[in-house]
Short mmCIF file of C-alpha atoms in Angstrom, two decimals:
data_model
loop_
_atom_site.label_atom_id
_atom_site.label_comp_id
_atom_site.label_asym_id
_atom_site.label_seq_id
_atom_site.Cartn_x
_atom_site.Cartn_y
_atom_site.Cartn_z
CA UNK A 1 3.64 -16.02 -19.02
CA UNK A 2 4.93 -14.92 -15.64
CA UNK A 3 8.55 -15.78 -15.02
CA UNK A 4 9.55 -16.33 -11.40
CA UNK A 5 13.16 -16.37 -10.25
CA UNK A 6 14.16 -18.94 -7.65
CA UNK A 7 14.64 -16.09 -5.20
CA UNK A 8 11.09 -14.84 -5.79
CA UNK A 9 9.61 -18.32 -5.34
CA UNK A 10 11.54 -18.80 -2.12
CA UNK A 11 10.40 -15.38 -0.84
CA UNK A 12 6.74 -16.10 -1.47
CA UNK A 13 6.89 -19.59 0.07
CA UNK A 14 8.68 -18.13 3.08
CA UNK A 15 6.09 -15.39 3.61
CA UNK A 16 3.22 -17.88 3.47
CA UNK A 17 4.99 -20.31 5.79
CA UNK A 18 5.22 -17.55 8.41
CA UNK A 19 1.65 -16.37 7.88
CA UNK A 20 -1.15 -17.21 10.29
CA UNK A 21 -4.13 -17.14 7.93
CA UNK A 22 -6.59 -16.86 10.83
CA UNK A 23 -4.90 -13.67 12.03
CA UNK A 24 -3.54 -11.97 8.92
CA UNK A 25 -6.66 -12.47 6.79
CA UNK A 26 -9.05 -10.75 9.21
CA UNK A 27 -6.51 -7.98 9.89
CA UNK A 28 -6.08 -7.22 6.20
CA UNK A 29 -9.79 -7.12 5.43
CA UNK A 30 -10.59 -5.04 8.54
CA UNK A 31 -7.87 -2.58 7.52
CA UNK A 32 -9.23 -2.28 3.97
CA UNK A 33 -12.78 -1.68 5.21
CA UNK A 34 -11.55 1.03 7.59
CA UNK A 35 -8.89 2.74 5.47
CA UNK A 36 -10.99 2.62 2.27
CA UNK A 37 -14.55 2.75 3.60
CA UNK A 38 -16.16 2.63 0.16
CA UNK A 39 -15.12 -1.02 0.01
CA UNK A 40 -17.87 -1.67 2.57
CA UNK A 41 -20.35 -1.49 -0.30
CA UNK A 42 -19.68 -5.15 -1.05
CA UNK A 43 -20.42 -6.35 2.46
CA UNK A 44 -23.90 -5.02 3.16
CA UNK A 45 -24.94 -8.48 4.37
CA UNK A 46 -22.22 -8.56 7.02
CA UNK A 47 -24.19 -6.57 9.58
CA UNK A 48 -22.59 -3.87 11.70
CA UNK A 49 -19.75 -2.06 9.90
CA UNK A 50 -20.67 1.23 11.45
CA UNK A 51 -17.29 2.17 12.87
CA UNK A 52 -13.77 0.79 13.30
CA UNK A 53 -14.63 -1.04 16.55
CA UNK A 54 -17.63 -2.72 14.93
CA UNK A 55 -15.55 -3.77 11.92
CA UNK A 56 -12.73 -5.14 14.10
CA UNK A 57 -15.15 -7.26 16.14
CA UNK A 58 -17.41 -8.37 13.28
CA UNK A 59 -17.21 -12.18 12.99
CA UNK A 60 -18.33 -12.23 9.33
CA UNK A 61 -15.51 -9.87 8.39
CA UNK A 62 -13.01 -12.05 10.22
CA UNK A 63 -14.34 -15.21 8.58
CA UNK A 64 -14.15 -13.64 5.15
CA UNK A 65 -10.60 -12.47 5.74
CA UNK A 66 -9.65 -16.11 6.26
CA UNK A 67 -11.46 -17.08 3.03
CA UNK A 68 -9.45 -14.48 1.10
CA UNK A 69 -6.17 -15.80 2.45
CA UNK A 70 -7.04 -19.38 1.55
CA UNK A 71 -7.72 -18.08 -1.94
CA UNK A 72 -4.22 -16.58 -2.02
CA UNK A 73 -2.86 -19.88 -0.76
CA UNK A 74 -4.18 -21.52 -3.94
CA UNK A 75 -2.34 -18.95 -6.03
CA UNK A 76 0.84 -19.63 -4.06
CA UNK A 77 0.48 -23.37 -4.67
CA UNK A 78 -0.05 -22.77 -8.42
CA UNK A 79 2.39 -19.95 -9.02
CA UNK A 80 3.10 -20.98 -12.59
CA UNK A 81 -0.53 -20.79 -13.64
CA UNK A 82 -2.35 -18.32 -11.43
CA UNK A 83 -4.24 -17.10 -14.49
CA UNK A 84 -6.12 -20.37 -14.96
CA UNK A 85 -6.28 -21.23 -11.27
CA UNK A 86 -8.26 -18.03 -10.78
CA UNK A 87 -10.47 -18.18 -13.87
CA UNK A 88 -13.61 -19.16 -11.94
CA UNK A 89 -12.86 -16.71 -9.13
CA UNK A 90 -12.52 -13.94 -11.68
CA UNK A 91 -15.90 -14.77 -13.21
CA UNK A 92 -17.40 -14.87 -9.71
CA UNK A 93 -16.04 -11.43 -8.76
CA UNK A 94 -17.16 -9.94 -12.07
CA UNK A 95 -20.55 -11.48 -12.76
CA UNK A 96 -21.90 -12.38 -9.36
CA UNK A 97 -20.18 -10.07 -6.86
CA UNK A 98 -19.75 -7.10 -9.24
CA UNK A 99 -16.58 -5.92 -7.51
CA UNK A 100 -14.75 -2.97 -9.08
CA UNK A 101 -11.30 -4.50 -9.75
CA UNK A 102 -9.59 -1.42 -8.32
CA UNK A 103 -10.58 -2.78 -4.91
CA UNK A 104 -8.28 -5.80 -5.35
CA UNK A 105 -5.30 -3.45 -5.26
CA UNK A 106 -6.59 -1.74 -2.11
CA UNK A 107 -6.97 -5.05 -0.26
CA UNK A 108 -3.59 -6.20 -1.57
CA UNK A 109 -1.93 -3.04 -0.20
CA UNK A 110 -3.55 -3.59 3.21
CA UNK A 111 -2.33 -7.19 3.29
CA UNK A 112 1.18 -5.94 2.47
CA UNK A 113 1.05 -3.59 5.49
CA UNK A 114 -0.13 -6.45 7.75
CA UNK A 115 2.72 -8.67 6.56
CA UNK A 116 5.27 -5.86 6.89
CA UNK A 117 4.13 -5.23 10.47
CA UNK A 118 4.39 -8.95 11.19
CA UNK A 119 7.81 -9.52 9.64
CA UNK A 120 9.44 -6.25 10.68
CA UNK A 121 12.85 -5.62 9.18
CA UNK A 122 12.99 -9.09 7.61
CA UNK A 123 10.48 -7.66 5.12
CA UNK A 124 13.33 -6.23 3.08
CA UNK A 125 13.00 -4.24 -0.14
CA UNK A 126 13.68 -7.40 -2.21
CA UNK A 127 11.09 -9.39 -0.25
CA UNK A 128 8.59 -6.57 -0.73
CA UNK A 129 9.33 -6.54 -4.47
CA UNK A 130 8.71 -10.29 -4.79
CA UNK A 131 5.57 -10.09 -2.66
CA UNK A 132 4.09 -7.17 -4.60
CA UNK A 133 4.89 -8.92 -7.89
CA UNK A 134 2.95 -11.96 -6.62
CA UNK A 135 0.01 -9.76 -5.62
CA UNK A 136 0.11 -7.97 -8.98
CA UNK A 137 -0.16 -11.32 -10.76
CA UNK A 138 -3.04 -12.32 -8.49
CA UNK A 139 -4.87 -9.04 -9.12
CA UNK A 140 -4.30 -9.34 -12.86
CA UNK A 141 -5.71 -12.88 -12.85
CA UNK A 142 -8.74 -11.73 -10.87
CA UNK A 143 -9.41 -8.97 -13.42
CA UNK A 144 -8.98 -11.18 -16.41
CA UNK A 145 -12.51 -12.41 -16.95
CA UNK A 146 -14.13 -9.00 -16.60
CA UNK A 147 -15.83 -7.76 -19.72
CA UNK B 1 -11.34 13.68 0.92
CA UNK B 2 -10.26 16.62 3.05
CA UNK B 3 -8.68 16.25 6.46
CA UNK B 4 -10.95 16.31 9.50
CA UNK B 5 -9.73 17.58 12.86
CA UNK B 6 -9.48 13.93 13.91
CA UNK B 7 -7.26 13.15 10.90
CA UNK B 8 -4.98 16.11 11.64
CA UNK B 9 -4.68 15.10 15.30
CA UNK B 10 -3.86 11.49 14.33
CA UNK B 11 -1.19 12.59 11.83
CA UNK B 12 0.42 14.99 14.31
CA UNK B 13 0.41 12.38 17.08
CA UNK B 14 1.98 9.77 14.82
CA UNK B 15 4.55 12.25 13.52
CA UNK B 16 5.60 13.04 17.09
CA UNK B 17 6.32 9.33 17.62
CA UNK B 18 8.10 8.65 14.33
CA UNK B 19 9.98 11.90 13.66
CA UNK B 20 13.09 10.80 15.62
CA UNK B 21 13.46 8.08 12.97
CA UNK B 22 12.41 10.28 10.06
CA UNK B 23 15.73 10.01 8.22
CA UNK B 24 15.72 6.20 8.41
CA UNK B 25 12.10 6.04 7.31
CA UNK B 26 12.83 8.28 4.33
CA UNK B 27 15.86 6.28 3.23
CA UNK B 28 14.00 2.96 3.63
CA UNK B 29 10.92 4.19 1.78
CA UNK B 30 12.91 5.65 -1.10
CA UNK B 31 15.05 2.51 -1.39
CA UNK B 32 11.96 0.36 -1.47
CA UNK B 33 10.28 2.55 -4.07
CA UNK B 34 13.29 2.26 -6.38
CA UNK B 35 13.41 -1.53 -5.89
CA UNK B 36 9.72 -2.41 -5.97
CA UNK B 37 8.75 0.14 -8.67
CA UNK B 38 11.83 0.23 -10.94
CA UNK B 39 10.20 2.73 -13.30
CA UNK B 40 10.75 5.38 -10.60
CA UNK B 41 14.50 5.05 -11.14
CA UNK B 42 14.05 7.07 -14.32
CA UNK B 43 13.96 10.23 -12.20
CA UNK B 44 17.33 9.52 -10.61
CA UNK B 45 19.48 8.53 -13.58
CA UNK B 46 21.95 11.21 -12.52
CA UNK B 47 22.79 9.40 -9.25
CA UNK B 48 25.89 7.24 -9.08
CA UNK B 49 24.25 4.61 -6.88
CA UNK B 50 20.53 3.78 -6.76
CA UNK B 51 20.74 0.80 -4.44
CA UNK B 52 18.87 0.83 -1.12
CA UNK B 53 21.10 2.23 1.61
CA UNK B 54 23.40 4.07 -0.79
CA UNK B 55 24.64 7.60 -0.07
CA UNK B 56 22.37 9.40 -2.55
CA UNK B 57 19.32 7.39 -1.43
CA UNK B 58 19.93 8.13 2.26
CA UNK B 59 20.54 11.79 1.57
CA UNK B 60 17.43 12.19 -0.51
CA UNK B 61 15.29 10.17 1.91
CA UNK B 62 16.23 12.74 4.54
CA UNK B 63 15.24 15.60 2.25
CA UNK B 64 11.86 14.01 1.53
CA UNK B 65 11.01 13.33 5.17
CA UNK B 66 12.10 16.84 6.08
CA UNK B 67 9.49 18.07 3.63
CA UNK B 68 6.89 15.67 5.07
CA UNK B 69 7.58 17.04 8.54
CA UNK B 70 7.20 20.54 7.19
CA UNK B 71 3.89 19.52 5.62
CA UNK B 72 2.69 18.18 8.99
CA UNK B 73 3.37 21.59 10.53
CA UNK B 74 1.41 23.22 7.68
CA UNK B 75 -1.40 20.68 7.75
CA UNK B 76 -4.06 23.38 7.99
CA UNK B 77 -3.04 24.84 4.62
CA UNK B 78 -1.09 22.36 2.56
CA UNK B 79 -1.71 24.10 -0.78
CA UNK B 80 -0.47 27.45 0.55
CA UNK B 81 2.31 25.95 2.62
CA UNK B 82 3.72 23.79 -0.17
CA UNK B 83 3.40 26.37 -2.96
CA UNK B 84 7.12 26.69 -3.69
CA UNK B 85 7.64 22.94 -3.47
CA UNK B 86 4.83 22.52 -5.95
CA UNK B 87 6.44 25.07 -8.26
CA UNK B 88 9.69 23.07 -8.09
CA UNK B 89 7.97 19.77 -8.92
CA UNK B 90 5.88 21.35 -11.67
CA UNK B 91 8.45 23.33 -13.58
CA UNK B 92 11.79 21.75 -12.80
CA UNK B 93 11.40 18.17 -11.59
CA UNK B 94 8.23 17.36 -13.55
CA UNK B 95 7.58 14.15 -11.65
CA UNK B 96 4.45 12.43 -12.91
CA UNK B 97 2.00 12.88 -10.01
CA UNK B 98 1.09 9.17 -10.13
CA UNK B 99 4.43 8.59 -8.46
CA UNK B 100 3.43 10.52 -5.33
CA UNK B 101 1.00 7.69 -4.59
CA UNK B 102 3.77 5.15 -5.06
CA UNK B 103 6.15 6.91 -2.66
CA UNK B 104 3.34 7.39 -0.11
CA UNK B 105 2.60 3.65 -0.23
CA UNK B 106 6.22 2.86 0.56
CA UNK B 107 6.40 5.37 3.42
CA UNK B 108 3.27 3.75 4.84
CA UNK B 109 4.76 0.24 4.51
CA UNK B 110 7.89 1.40 6.40
CA UNK B 111 5.83 3.06 9.14
CA UNK B 112 3.77 -0.12 9.51
CA UNK B 113 7.00 -2.14 9.65
CA UNK B 114 8.84 -0.01 12.20
CA UNK B 115 5.92 1.15 14.33
CA UNK B 116 3.35 -1.66 14.15
CA UNK B 117 1.79 -0.79 17.51
CA UNK B 118 1.28 2.86 16.54
CA UNK B 119 -0.36 2.20 13.19
CA UNK B 120 -3.85 0.74 13.68
CA UNK B 121 -6.30 1.01 10.73
CA UNK B 122 -7.82 4.34 11.83
CA UNK B 123 -4.43 6.01 12.03
CA UNK B 124 -3.48 4.41 8.71
CA UNK B 125 -6.59 5.98 7.16
CA UNK B 126 -5.73 9.47 8.41
CA UNK B 127 -2.15 9.13 7.21
CA UNK B 128 -3.33 7.85 3.83
CA UNK B 129 -5.62 10.89 3.52
CA UNK B 130 -2.78 13.18 4.58
CA UNK B 131 -0.48 11.86 1.86
CA UNK B 132 -3.28 12.14 -0.67
CA UNK B 133 -3.78 15.82 0.25
CA UNK B 134 -0.03 16.38 0.27
CA UNK B 135 0.19 14.94 -3.25
CA UNK B 136 -2.64 17.18 -4.37
CA UNK B 137 -0.90 20.25 -2.94
CA UNK B 138 2.35 19.17 -4.60
CA UNK B 139 0.68 18.88 -8.01
CA UNK B 140 -1.25 22.16 -7.59
CA UNK B 141 1.01 24.15 -9.95
CA UNK B 142 1.32 21.47 -12.64
CA UNK B 143 -1.29 22.93 -14.99
#
């Protein structure tokens, strides 16, 4: 079972309270698709992903970025049982979407960069540690139902 | 994933912007690595103080970024240019190469934090590739 300190809980709540899901979600997904282009394999139905400009202006990418962040919101609201909160999502990503779980880490890293850019120096080492611990738990929960 | 001319140009352009703050970036990145990935502290057990902002961390952050700057200047032949550094890491330091990725991630986070306007996704990609190639050159002599 994941043990969260009060400081870690406060950090995560604080980050989410400052996050504009409509902005950060799209930015993170766009960044992942550009920095790690092989991730585009999962979005063949999204239309034009031909180059960075196309990705940045693609409305389906933007919409999906928001979906991802709302998913993370659920984890944040259920921090003491992310494992079960994400059980269905894990099955979805494994059996329907067939996403290589390594991609979760790539998207997580891109979201971290977006948040760091947004928060500037208030994204201290301790805040980063709490945030990355949260993302690691999320990624682990998403991988859990793979077989 | 070798570096294209576009990647090299992007890395050099970014380095020109960030090099005045190289020491700070190095210290920040190293401090974060030690905090966020505590297993990396095992390589620095001989330091008196491993906390972010401490003397040893600042000093070593400067050393690391100096080497990164050197690598930027040798971007056309990283393996050749970093041969002696690779020898050092292989035979003396014996840092598990998985850690190069971890340090690179933290340098990238700090760049994104301090220079958000200069770090759009395309530049991020080139920098990520650069660090990947740097890590490869650094592990060249390992076995």
